[in-house]
């Protein structure tokens, strides 16, 4: 996919994280100047060093917090930023149930702080990382953007509240340009194997868990339930390659040239089960993935995949990478970096 290359500066909050680092790379490659603001609470500077190595261009890196208003004002003064891509946030569902205030503080108050600073600086263009979790347990699949919204945990609630805040801003200030992107299940890595997802501790999400079983760091996968109403009884999700997702952000920036308020699901439109993922990962890696069936995980839903039509029409974008590439690229990253970004 080709994007218009403009020499303009984009502020990427959370740009050292999993999705942010891949998007920063694409922005640099497309000719944008990038300022990354990240407090590294869930990422490492090494990710950005590698982004710069692949792109042969460096982003400006500011270590700091989106809740720091003075820092934000300084940053908007020092760089001529025309748009913000806002990834910064905490994302562990279980942790959000245990520490809800931490999540509301960081995600909601942090976003309000960012939006206030943007208002002061007269920067009114933002792309926001929302999540398919805002649909709660959908009545049917595939999921369209006009389905009812419902939060089922504090993490999901932060995404929903931020979406509402953005819609309220647009109602009161219609000159703002806002893209709300609801991600399905990001997976995979850049095909260099140099950047990828680096979860802290034992992964919660399926693909990083499978990858660590394949590489021998974990002994077996627990499959959370085999009695769902799906083709093989295990949970079905819409796994989207992180590079497709990153491209979706550039497409959204482009679409904001003409559109004012965009809300799009970013997924492939295809649902795969846990067993589909285990089998494909095993084939691609040539490694057995031992597993056992255990109880359902509290809060899990049976099936979740998007109807990709609206994103295709609105963003002129679609996810082109398939399951084999997702697993292959994730495996290459895992194999080359068994300890993630930790430098031995
Ligand atoms: P990530 O944790 O890898 O990246 C988030 C980045 O934000 C990290 O680098 C972290 O250090 C930074 N950060 C957090 N709070 C901050 C703060 N107050 N100030 C400055 N930096 C801060 O997560 P990711 O997977 O790249 O996700 C990016 C965004 O997309 C998040 O908002 C997440 O909720 C959302 N999202 C992720 C998924 C997923 O499965 N990965 C799915 C849907 C939505
Ligand atoms: C999780 C989050 C969701 C978030 C999404 C993408 C929860 C309850 N939900 O959803 O808010 O938007 O990630 O980041 O955490 N599975 C196993 N064994 C495992 C791990 C997962 O069987 O060890 C199964 C799950 O039951 C599910 C599928 O694999 O059917 C995918 O799980 P996961 O990667 O955690 O994503 P989601 O459940 O979609």
Short mmCIF file of C-alpha atoms and ligand atoms in Angstrom, two decimals:
data_model
loop_
_atom_site.label_atom_id
_atom_site.label_comp_id
_atom_site.label_asym_id
_atom_site.label_seq_id
_atom_site.Cartn_x
_atom_site.Cartn_y
_atom_site.Cartn_z
CA UNK A 1 0.00 0.00 0.00
CA UNK A 2 1.31 3.46 -0.88
CA UNK A 3 0.59 6.58 1.14
CA UNK A 4 1.05 10.20 0.36
CA UNK A 5 4.40 11.28 1.74
CA UNK A 6 4.29 14.70 3.35
CA UNK A 7 7.07 16.16 5.43
CA UNK A 8 4.95 16.86 8.47
CA UNK A 9 5.40 16.02 12.10
CA UNK A 10 3.22 13.48 13.86
CA UNK A 11 3.23 13.05 17.64
CA UNK A 12 2.97 9.36 18.50
CA UNK A 13 2.10 8.76 22.15
CA UNK A 14 3.06 5.27 23.32
CA UNK A 15 5.22 4.98 20.22
CA UNK A 16 7.70 2.59 21.85
CA UNK A 17 4.99 -0.02 22.45
CA UNK A 18 3.99 -2.96 20.29
CA UNK A 19 1.64 -1.27 17.82
CA UNK A 20 3.22 2.19 18.24
CA UNK A 21 6.71 1.01 17.24
CA UNK A 22 5.45 -0.63 14.03
CA UNK A 23 3.41 2.48 13.18
CA UNK A 24 6.34 4.79 13.92
CA UNK A 25 8.44 2.75 11.51
CA UNK A 26 5.86 3.09 8.72
CA UNK A 27 5.46 6.82 9.37
CA UNK A 28 9.22 7.34 9.10
CA UNK A 29 9.35 5.26 5.94
CA UNK A 30 6.48 7.27 4.46
CA UNK A 31 8.41 10.50 5.00
CA UNK A 32 6.72 11.86 8.13
CA UNK A 33 8.79 13.31 10.93
CA UNK A 34 7.87 11.58 14.17
CA UNK A 35 8.00 12.66 17.80
CA UNK A 36 7.46 9.76 20.19
CA UNK A 37 6.24 10.47 23.71
CA UNK A 38 6.45 7.41 25.95
CA UNK A 39 7.07 6.86 29.66
CA UNK A 40 8.31 3.29 28.97
CA UNK A 41 6.01 1.82 31.60
CA UNK A 42 5.41 -1.11 29.24
CA UNK A 43 8.15 -0.81 26.63
CA UNK A 44 11.86 -0.32 26.11
CA UNK A 45 13.86 2.37 24.27
CA UNK A 46 15.59 -0.48 22.41
CA UNK A 47 12.42 -0.89 20.31
CA UNK A 48 12.84 2.64 18.94
CA UNK A 49 16.56 2.17 18.38
CA UNK A 50 15.68 -0.76 16.14
CA UNK A 51 12.92 1.19 14.41
CA UNK A 52 15.52 3.84 13.55
CA UNK A 53 17.90 1.16 12.29
CA UNK A 54 15.29 -0.34 9.95
CA UNK A 55 14.05 3.04 8.71
CA UNK A 56 17.54 4.57 8.54
CA UNK A 57 15.87 7.63 10.07
CA UNK A 58 15.36 8.55 13.69
CA UNK A 59 12.23 9.57 15.50
CA UNK A 60 12.55 12.28 18.14
CA UNK A 61 12.16 10.47 21.47
CA UNK A 62 10.74 12.20 24.53
CA UNK A 63 10.63 10.18 27.73
CA UNK A 64 7.59 11.44 29.60
CA UNK A 65 3.97 11.04 30.54
CA UNK A 66 0.82 12.15 28.75
CA UNK A 67 -0.44 13.38 32.14
CA UNK A 68 2.39 15.93 32.33
CA UNK A 69 0.73 19.12 30.99
CA UNK A 70 3.89 21.26 31.15
CA UNK A 71 5.83 18.71 29.15
CA UNK A 72 3.04 18.51 26.56
CA UNK A 73 2.91 22.31 26.20
CA UNK A 74 6.66 22.39 25.74
CA UNK A 75 6.50 19.62 23.17
CA UNK A 76 3.77 21.32 21.13
CA UNK A 77 5.79 24.55 21.27
CA UNK A 78 9.03 22.92 20.15
CA UNK A 79 7.70 20.82 17.26
CA UNK A 80 5.22 21.82 14.57
CA UNK A 81 2.94 18.86 15.11
CA UNK A 82 -0.01 18.54 12.72
CA UNK A 83 -1.55 15.32 14.08
CA UNK A 84 -1.41 13.00 17.08
CA UNK A 85 -1.62 9.21 16.97
CA UNK A 86 -2.55 8.25 20.50
CA UNK A 87 -1.48 4.75 21.56
CA UNK A 88 -0.38 5.49 25.15
CA UNK A 89 -2.40 3.52 27.65
CA UNK A 90 -2.47 0.52 29.93
CA UNK A 91 -4.06 -2.57 28.38
CA UNK A 92 -4.16 -5.57 30.74
CA UNK A 93 -7.80 -6.49 31.35
CA UNK A 94 -7.18 -8.50 34.56
CA UNK A 95 -5.00 -5.75 36.05
CA UNK A 96 -7.73 -3.20 35.26
CA UNK A 97 -10.19 -5.23 37.33
CA UNK A 98 -7.77 -5.28 40.29
CA UNK A 99 -6.62 -1.65 39.94
CA UNK A 100 -9.45 0.24 38.23
CA UNK A 101 -8.34 3.67 39.44
CA UNK A 102 -4.89 3.21 37.93
CA UNK A 103 -6.56 2.51 34.59
CA UNK A 104 -9.01 5.43 34.75
CA UNK A 105 -6.19 7.74 35.87
CA UNK A 106 -3.73 6.70 33.21
CA UNK A 107 -6.02 6.11 30.25
CA UNK A 108 -8.91 8.54 30.74
CA UNK A 109 -7.20 11.36 32.70
CA UNK A 110 -4.10 10.94 30.51
CA UNK A 111 -6.17 11.35 27.36
CA UNK A 112 -7.98 14.39 28.78
CA UNK A 113 -4.60 15.93 29.60
CA UNK A 114 -3.43 15.26 26.02
CA UNK A 115 -6.62 16.68 24.48
CA UNK A 116 -6.37 19.81 26.63
CA UNK A 117 -2.78 20.37 25.54
CA UNK A 118 -3.81 19.84 21.90
CA UNK A 119 -6.55 22.44 22.36
CA UNK A 120 -4.08 24.94 23.82
CA UNK A 121 -1.72 24.32 20.91
CA UNK A 122 -4.53 24.38 18.34
CA UNK A 123 -3.67 20.86 17.13
CA UNK A 124 -7.02 19.29 16.33
CA UNK A 125 -6.26 16.07 14.47
CA UNK A 126 -6.09 12.77 16.38
CA UNK A 127 -6.14 9.04 15.67
CA UNK A 128 -7.14 7.03 18.74
CA UNK A 129 -6.50 3.36 19.64
CA UNK A 130 -9.82 1.91 20.65
CA UNK A 131 -10.62 -1.78 20.86
CA UNK A 132 -13.19 -4.36 19.81
CA UNK A 133 -13.74 -4.77 23.53
CA UNK A 134 -16.16 -1.78 23.31
CA UNK A 135 -18.72 -4.18 21.76
CA UNK A 136 -18.79 -6.30 24.94
CA UNK A 137 -20.37 -9.66 24.13
CA UNK A 138 -21.89 -8.95 20.70
CA UNK A 139 -25.31 -10.42 19.88
CA UNK A 140 -23.98 -11.63 16.52
CA UNK A 141 -20.93 -11.72 14.26
CA UNK A 142 -19.50 -10.22 12.09
CA UNK A 143 -19.41 -7.02 14.13
CA UNK A 144 -20.33 -3.74 12.46
CA UNK A 145 -19.45 -0.26 13.77
CA UNK A 146 -23.13 0.51 14.49
CA UNK A 147 -23.49 -2.38 16.96
CA UNK A 148 -24.35 -1.41 20.57
CA UNK A 149 -21.41 -0.50 22.79
CA UNK A 150 -20.88 -1.96 26.24
CA UNK A 151 -17.93 -2.18 28.59
CA UNK A 152 -17.47 -5.41 30.53
CA UNK A 153 -14.35 -4.44 32.52
CA UNK A 154 -12.54 -1.23 33.57
CA UNK A 155 -10.08 -1.42 30.66
CA UNK A 156 -12.98 -1.58 28.19
CA UNK A 157 -14.71 1.22 30.08
CA UNK A 158 -11.68 3.49 29.61
CA UNK A 159 -11.84 2.91 25.84
CA UNK A 160 -15.58 3.60 25.78
CA UNK A 161 -15.28 6.79 27.88
CA UNK A 162 -12.44 8.11 25.73
CA UNK A 163 -14.54 7.45 22.62
CA UNK A 164 -17.41 9.41 24.22
CA UNK A 165 -15.07 12.27 25.10
CA UNK A 166 -13.85 12.41 21.50
CA UNK A 167 -17.41 12.40 20.15
CA UNK A 168 -18.35 15.20 22.60
CA UNK A 169 -15.36 17.28 21.46
CA UNK A 170 -16.43 16.81 17.88
CA UNK A 171 -20.00 17.91 18.71
CA UNK A 172 -18.76 21.10 20.35
CA UNK A 173 -15.79 21.76 18.00
CA UNK A 174 -16.69 20.35 14.57
CA UNK A 175 -13.42 21.54 13.05
CA UNK A 176 -11.60 18.72 14.90
CA UNK A 177 -10.62 15.70 12.81
CA UNK A 178 -10.91 12.48 14.78
CA UNK A 179 -10.36 8.84 13.84
CA UNK A 180 -11.44 6.16 16.32
CA UNK A 181 -9.93 2.83 15.35
CA UNK A 182 -11.28 -0.28 17.06
CA UNK A 183 -8.61 -2.97 16.84
CA UNK A 184 -9.45 -6.65 16.82
CA UNK A 185 -6.58 -9.00 17.84
CA UNK A 186 -3.16 -7.65 16.81
CA UNK A 187 -0.46 -10.29 16.26
CA UNK A 188 2.69 -10.90 14.23
CA UNK A 189 5.74 -8.69 13.87
CA UNK A 190 7.75 -6.74 11.30
CA UNK A 191 9.22 -9.22 8.81
CA UNK A 192 12.79 -8.25 9.74
CA UNK A 193 12.26 -10.01 13.07
CA UNK A 194 13.82 -6.95 14.74
CA UNK A 195 10.70 -5.50 16.37
CA UNK A 196 7.68 -7.26 17.83
CA UNK A 197 5.57 -7.74 20.91
CA UNK A 198 7.54 -7.99 24.16
CA UNK A 199 5.08 -8.86 26.93
CA UNK A 200 6.13 -8.45 30.57
CA UNK A 201 6.11 -11.78 32.40
CA UNK A 202 3.83 -14.61 31.33
CA UNK A 203 1.73 -13.44 28.36
CA UNK A 204 -2.06 -13.13 28.73
CA UNK A 205 -2.77 -13.14 25.02
CA UNK A 206 -2.87 -16.26 22.89
CA UNK A 207 -0.23 -15.73 20.19
CA UNK A 208 2.60 -14.58 22.48
CA UNK A 209 1.76 -17.51 24.77
CA UNK A 210 1.88 -20.03 21.90
CA UNK A 211 5.16 -18.50 20.68
CA UNK A 212 6.74 -18.96 24.10
CA UNK A 213 5.59 -22.59 24.21
CA UNK A 214 7.08 -23.15 20.73
CA UNK A 215 10.42 -21.67 21.76
CA UNK A 216 10.45 -23.78 24.95
CA UNK A 217 10.03 -21.00 27.52
CA UNK A 218 6.62 -22.29 28.60
CA UNK A 219 5.73 -25.97 28.78
CA UNK A 220 2.16 -26.07 27.49
CA UNK A 221 -0.79 -23.95 26.47
CA UNK A 222 -4.06 -24.02 28.42
CA UNK A 223 -6.96 -23.73 26.00
CA UNK A 224 -9.66 -21.81 27.82
CA UNK A 225 -12.76 -23.85 26.97
CA UNK A 226 -13.69 -26.26 24.18
CA UNK A 227 -17.46 -26.04 24.55
CA UNK A 228 -18.12 -22.74 22.73
CA UNK A 229 -20.59 -22.65 19.88
CA UNK A 230 -17.82 -22.48 17.23
CA UNK A 231 -16.56 -24.85 14.51
CA UNK A 232 -14.31 -26.77 16.92
CA UNK A 233 -15.59 -25.56 20.30
CA UNK A 234 -12.68 -23.19 21.03
CA UNK A 235 -12.94 -19.37 21.03
CA UNK A 236 -12.86 -17.56 17.68
CA UNK A 237 -11.07 -14.23 17.11
CA UNK A 238 -10.04 -11.93 14.27
CA UNK A 239 -6.21 -11.89 14.30
CA UNK A 240 -4.80 -8.95 12.39
CA UNK A 241 -1.14 -8.57 11.41
CA UNK A 242 0.44 -5.66 13.28
CA UNK A 243 1.82 -4.25 9.99
CA UNK A 244 -1.69 -4.23 8.50
CA UNK A 245 -2.81 -2.43 11.63
CA UNK A 246 0.04 0.08 11.33
CA UNK A 247 -0.94 0.70 7.70
CA UNK A 248 -4.50 1.30 8.91
CA UNK A 249 -3.19 4.27 10.93
CA UNK A 250 -1.53 5.84 7.91
CA UNK A 251 -4.72 5.26 5.94
CA UNK A 252 -6.69 6.97 8.74
CA UNK A 253 -4.34 9.99 8.70
CA UNK A 254 -4.88 10.17 4.98
CA UNK A 255 -8.66 9.85 5.27
CA UNK A 256 -8.72 12.71 7.80
CA UNK A 257 -7.62 15.01 4.97
CA UNK A 258 -11.24 14.90 3.80
CA UNK A 259 -13.31 13.33 6.60
CA UNK A 260 -13.93 14.75 10.08
CA UNK A 261 -15.11 11.93 12.34
CA UNK A 262 -14.17 8.38 11.47
CA UNK A 263 -15.00 5.24 13.45
CA UNK A 264 -13.65 2.02 11.98
CA UNK A 265 -13.09 -1.56 13.02
CA UNK A 266 -9.61 -2.76 12.09
CA UNK A 267 -9.65 -6.51 11.56
CA UNK A 268 -9.51 -8.99 8.70
CA UNK A 269 -13.11 -10.14 8.76
CA UNK A 270 -12.03 -13.76 9.26
CA UNK A 271 -12.41 -15.62 12.53
CA UNK A 272 -9.97 -18.33 13.57
CA UNK A 273 -10.28 -20.62 16.58
CA UNK A 274 -7.65 -21.28 19.25
CA UNK A 275 -7.01 -24.70 17.68
CA UNK A 276 -6.64 -23.13 14.22
CA UNK A 277 -3.96 -20.88 15.71
CA UNK A 278 -2.17 -23.76 17.49
CA UNK A 279 -2.11 -25.85 14.30
CA UNK A 280 -0.91 -23.03 12.04
CA UNK A 281 1.77 -21.91 14.48
CA UNK A 282 2.97 -25.49 14.86
CA UNK A 283 3.16 -25.96 11.07
CA UNK A 284 4.97 -22.67 10.49
CA UNK A 285 7.48 -23.14 13.32
CA UNK A 286 7.95 -26.88 12.90
CA UNK A 287 7.52 -27.17 16.69
CA UNK A 288 4.91 -29.12 18.61
CA UNK A 289 2.59 -26.96 20.75
CA UNK A 290 1.52 -29.15 23.67
CA UNK A 291 -1.83 -28.07 25.07
CA UNK A 292 -4.54 -29.13 27.45
CA UNK A 293 -8.15 -28.05 27.63
CA UNK A 294 -9.03 -26.10 30.75
CA UNK A 295 -12.01 -24.10 31.99
CA UNK A 296 -13.32 -21.05 30.18
CA UNK A 297 -11.61 -17.78 31.17
CA UNK A 298 -13.88 -15.42 33.07
CA UNK A 299 -15.13 -12.62 30.82
CA UNK A 300 -14.23 -14.38 27.54
CA UNK A 301 -16.68 -14.35 24.66
CA UNK A 302 -17.28 -17.07 22.12
CA UNK A 303 -16.67 -15.29 18.81
CA UNK A 304 -15.40 -11.89 17.76
CA UNK A 305 -14.65 -10.83 14.20
CA UNK A 306 -15.34 -7.74 12.17
CA UNK A 307 -17.29 -6.90 9.11
CA UNK A 308 -14.43 -5.14 7.26
CA UNK A 309 -16.68 -3.28 4.77
CA UNK A 310 -16.83 0.11 6.51
CA UNK A 311 -13.04 0.31 7.00
CA UNK A 312 -12.48 -0.67 3.38
CA UNK A 313 -14.86 2.03 2.12
CA UNK A 314 -13.83 4.77 4.55
CA UNK A 315 -10.07 4.28 4.76
CA UNK A 316 -9.46 2.64 1.39
CA UNK A 317 -7.63 0.03 3.44
CA UNK A 318 -7.86 -3.66 4.06
CA UNK A 319 -5.79 -6.19 5.96
CA UNK A 320 -3.89 -8.18 3.36
CA UNK A 321 -1.68 -10.48 5.42
CA UNK A 322 -2.97 -13.97 6.23
CA UNK A 323 -2.64 -16.34 9.14
CA UNK A 324 0.52 -18.07 7.89
CA UNK A 325 2.30 -14.73 7.64
CA UNK A 326 1.06 -13.63 11.07
CA UNK A 327 2.39 -16.81 12.67
CA UNK A 328 5.58 -16.86 10.55
CA UNK A 329 6.51 -13.27 11.38
CA UNK A 330 5.66 -13.72 15.06
CA UNK A 331 7.80 -16.85 15.14
CA UNK A 332 10.78 -15.13 13.48
CA UNK A 333 10.63 -12.33 16.08
CA UNK A 334 10.34 -14.84 18.95
CA UNK A 335 13.18 -17.01 17.64
CA UNK A 336 15.56 -14.08 17.12
CA UNK A 337 14.60 -12.45 20.44
CA UNK A 338 13.73 -15.16 22.96
CA UNK A 339 14.01 -12.56 25.74
CA UNK A 340 12.35 -9.76 23.82
CA UNK A 341 14.26 -6.48 23.88
CA UNK A 342 16.28 -7.45 26.95
CA UNK A 343 19.90 -7.11 25.85
CA UNK A 344 22.01 -10.01 27.13
P1 LIG B 1 1.83 -1.36 24.59
O1 LIG B 1 1.68 -1.49 26.05
O2 LIG B 1 2.86 -2.18 23.91
O3 LIG B 1 2.07 0.18 24.20
C1 LIG B 1 1.53 1.24 24.95
C2 LIG B 1 2.66 2.24 25.18
O4 LIG B 1 2.15 3.35 25.93
C3 LIG B 1 3.81 1.66 25.99
O5 LIG B 1 5.03 1.94 25.33
C4 LIG B 1 3.74 2.39 27.33
O6 LIG B 1 5.01 2.54 27.91
C5 LIG B 1 3.10 3.70 26.92
N1 LIG B 1 2.35 4.39 27.98
C6 LIG B 1 1.39 3.89 28.80
N2 LIG B 1 0.92 4.85 29.61
C7 LIG B 1 1.58 6.00 29.30
C8 LIG B 1 1.54 7.33 29.79
N3 LIG B 1 0.72 7.67 30.79
N4 LIG B 1 2.34 8.25 29.23
C9 LIG B 1 3.20 7.92 28.23
N5 LIG B 1 3.30 6.67 27.74
C10 LIG B 1 2.49 5.72 28.26
O7 LIG B 1 0.39 -1.64 23.95
P2 LIG B 1 -0.01 -1.88 22.44
O8 LIG B 1 -0.40 -3.30 22.29
O9 LIG B 1 0.98 -1.30 21.53
O10 LIG B 1 -1.37 -1.03 22.41
C11 LIG B 1 -1.39 0.33 22.01
C12 LIG B 1 -2.78 0.87 22.23
O11 LIG B 1 -3.72 0.08 21.53
C13 LIG B 1 -3.23 0.86 23.70
O12 LIG B 1 -3.97 2.02 23.94
C14 LIG B 1 -4.12 -0.36 23.77
O13 LIG B 1 -5.11 -0.23 24.78
C15 LIG B 1 -4.75 -0.38 22.39
N6 LIG B 1 -5.18 -1.72 21.98
C16 LIG B 1 -4.28 -2.74 22.01
C17 LIG B 1 -4.70 -4.02 21.65
C18 LIG B 1 -3.73 -5.17 21.72
O14 LIG B 1 -4.19 -6.31 21.75
N7 LIG B 1 -2.43 -4.99 21.71
C19 LIG B 1 -6.03 -4.24 21.25
C20 LIG B 1 -6.89 -3.16 21.20
C21 LIG B 1 -6.46 -1.89 21.57
C1 LIG B 2 -8.12 -10.02 25.15
C2 LIG B 2 -8.78 -9.03 26.10
C3 LIG B 2 -9.45 -7.94 25.29
C4 LIG B 2 -8.45 -7.28 24.34
C5 LIG B 2 -7.86 -8.38 23.43
C6 LIG B 2 -6.83 -7.86 22.47
C7 LIG B 2 -9.43 -10.39 28.06
C8 LIG B 2 -10.56 -10.97 28.83
N1 LIG B 2 -9.75 -9.75 26.91
O1 LIG B 2 -9.13 -10.56 24.40
O2 LIG B 2 -9.98 -6.95 26.14
O3 LIG B 2 -9.10 -6.30 23.54
O4 LIG B 2 -7.23 -9.36 24.27
O5 LIG B 2 -5.68 -7.47 23.17
O6 LIG B 2 -8.29 -10.48 28.45
N2 LIG B 2 -6.72 -18.24 24.98
C9 LIG B 2 -6.43 -19.50 25.43
N3 LIG B 2 -5.31 -19.66 26.20
C10 LIG B 2 -4.49 -18.62 26.54
C11 LIG B 2 -4.79 -17.32 26.07
C12 LIG B 2 -5.93 -17.17 25.31
O7 LIG B 2 -7.15 -20.45 25.15
O8 LIG B 2 -3.49 -18.83 27.26
C13 LIG B 2 -7.90 -18.05 24.11
C14 LIG B 2 -8.96 -17.11 24.68
O9 LIG B 2 -9.88 -17.81 25.46
C15 LIG B 2 -9.56 -16.54 23.39
C16 LIG B 2 -8.39 -16.51 22.41
O10 LIG B 2 -7.44 -17.44 22.92
O11 LIG B 2 -10.55 -17.40 22.88
C17 LIG B 2 -7.73 -15.15 22.28
O12 LIG B 2 -7.37 -14.69 23.57
P1 LIG B 2 -6.57 -13.33 23.80
O13 LIG B 2 -5.36 -13.31 22.95
O14 LIG B 2 -6.38 -13.15 25.26
O15 LIG B 2 -7.54 -12.20 23.22
P2 LIG B 2 -9.08 -11.87 23.58
O16 LIG B 2 -9.69 -12.93 24.40
O17 LIG B 2 -9.75 -11.57 22.29
#
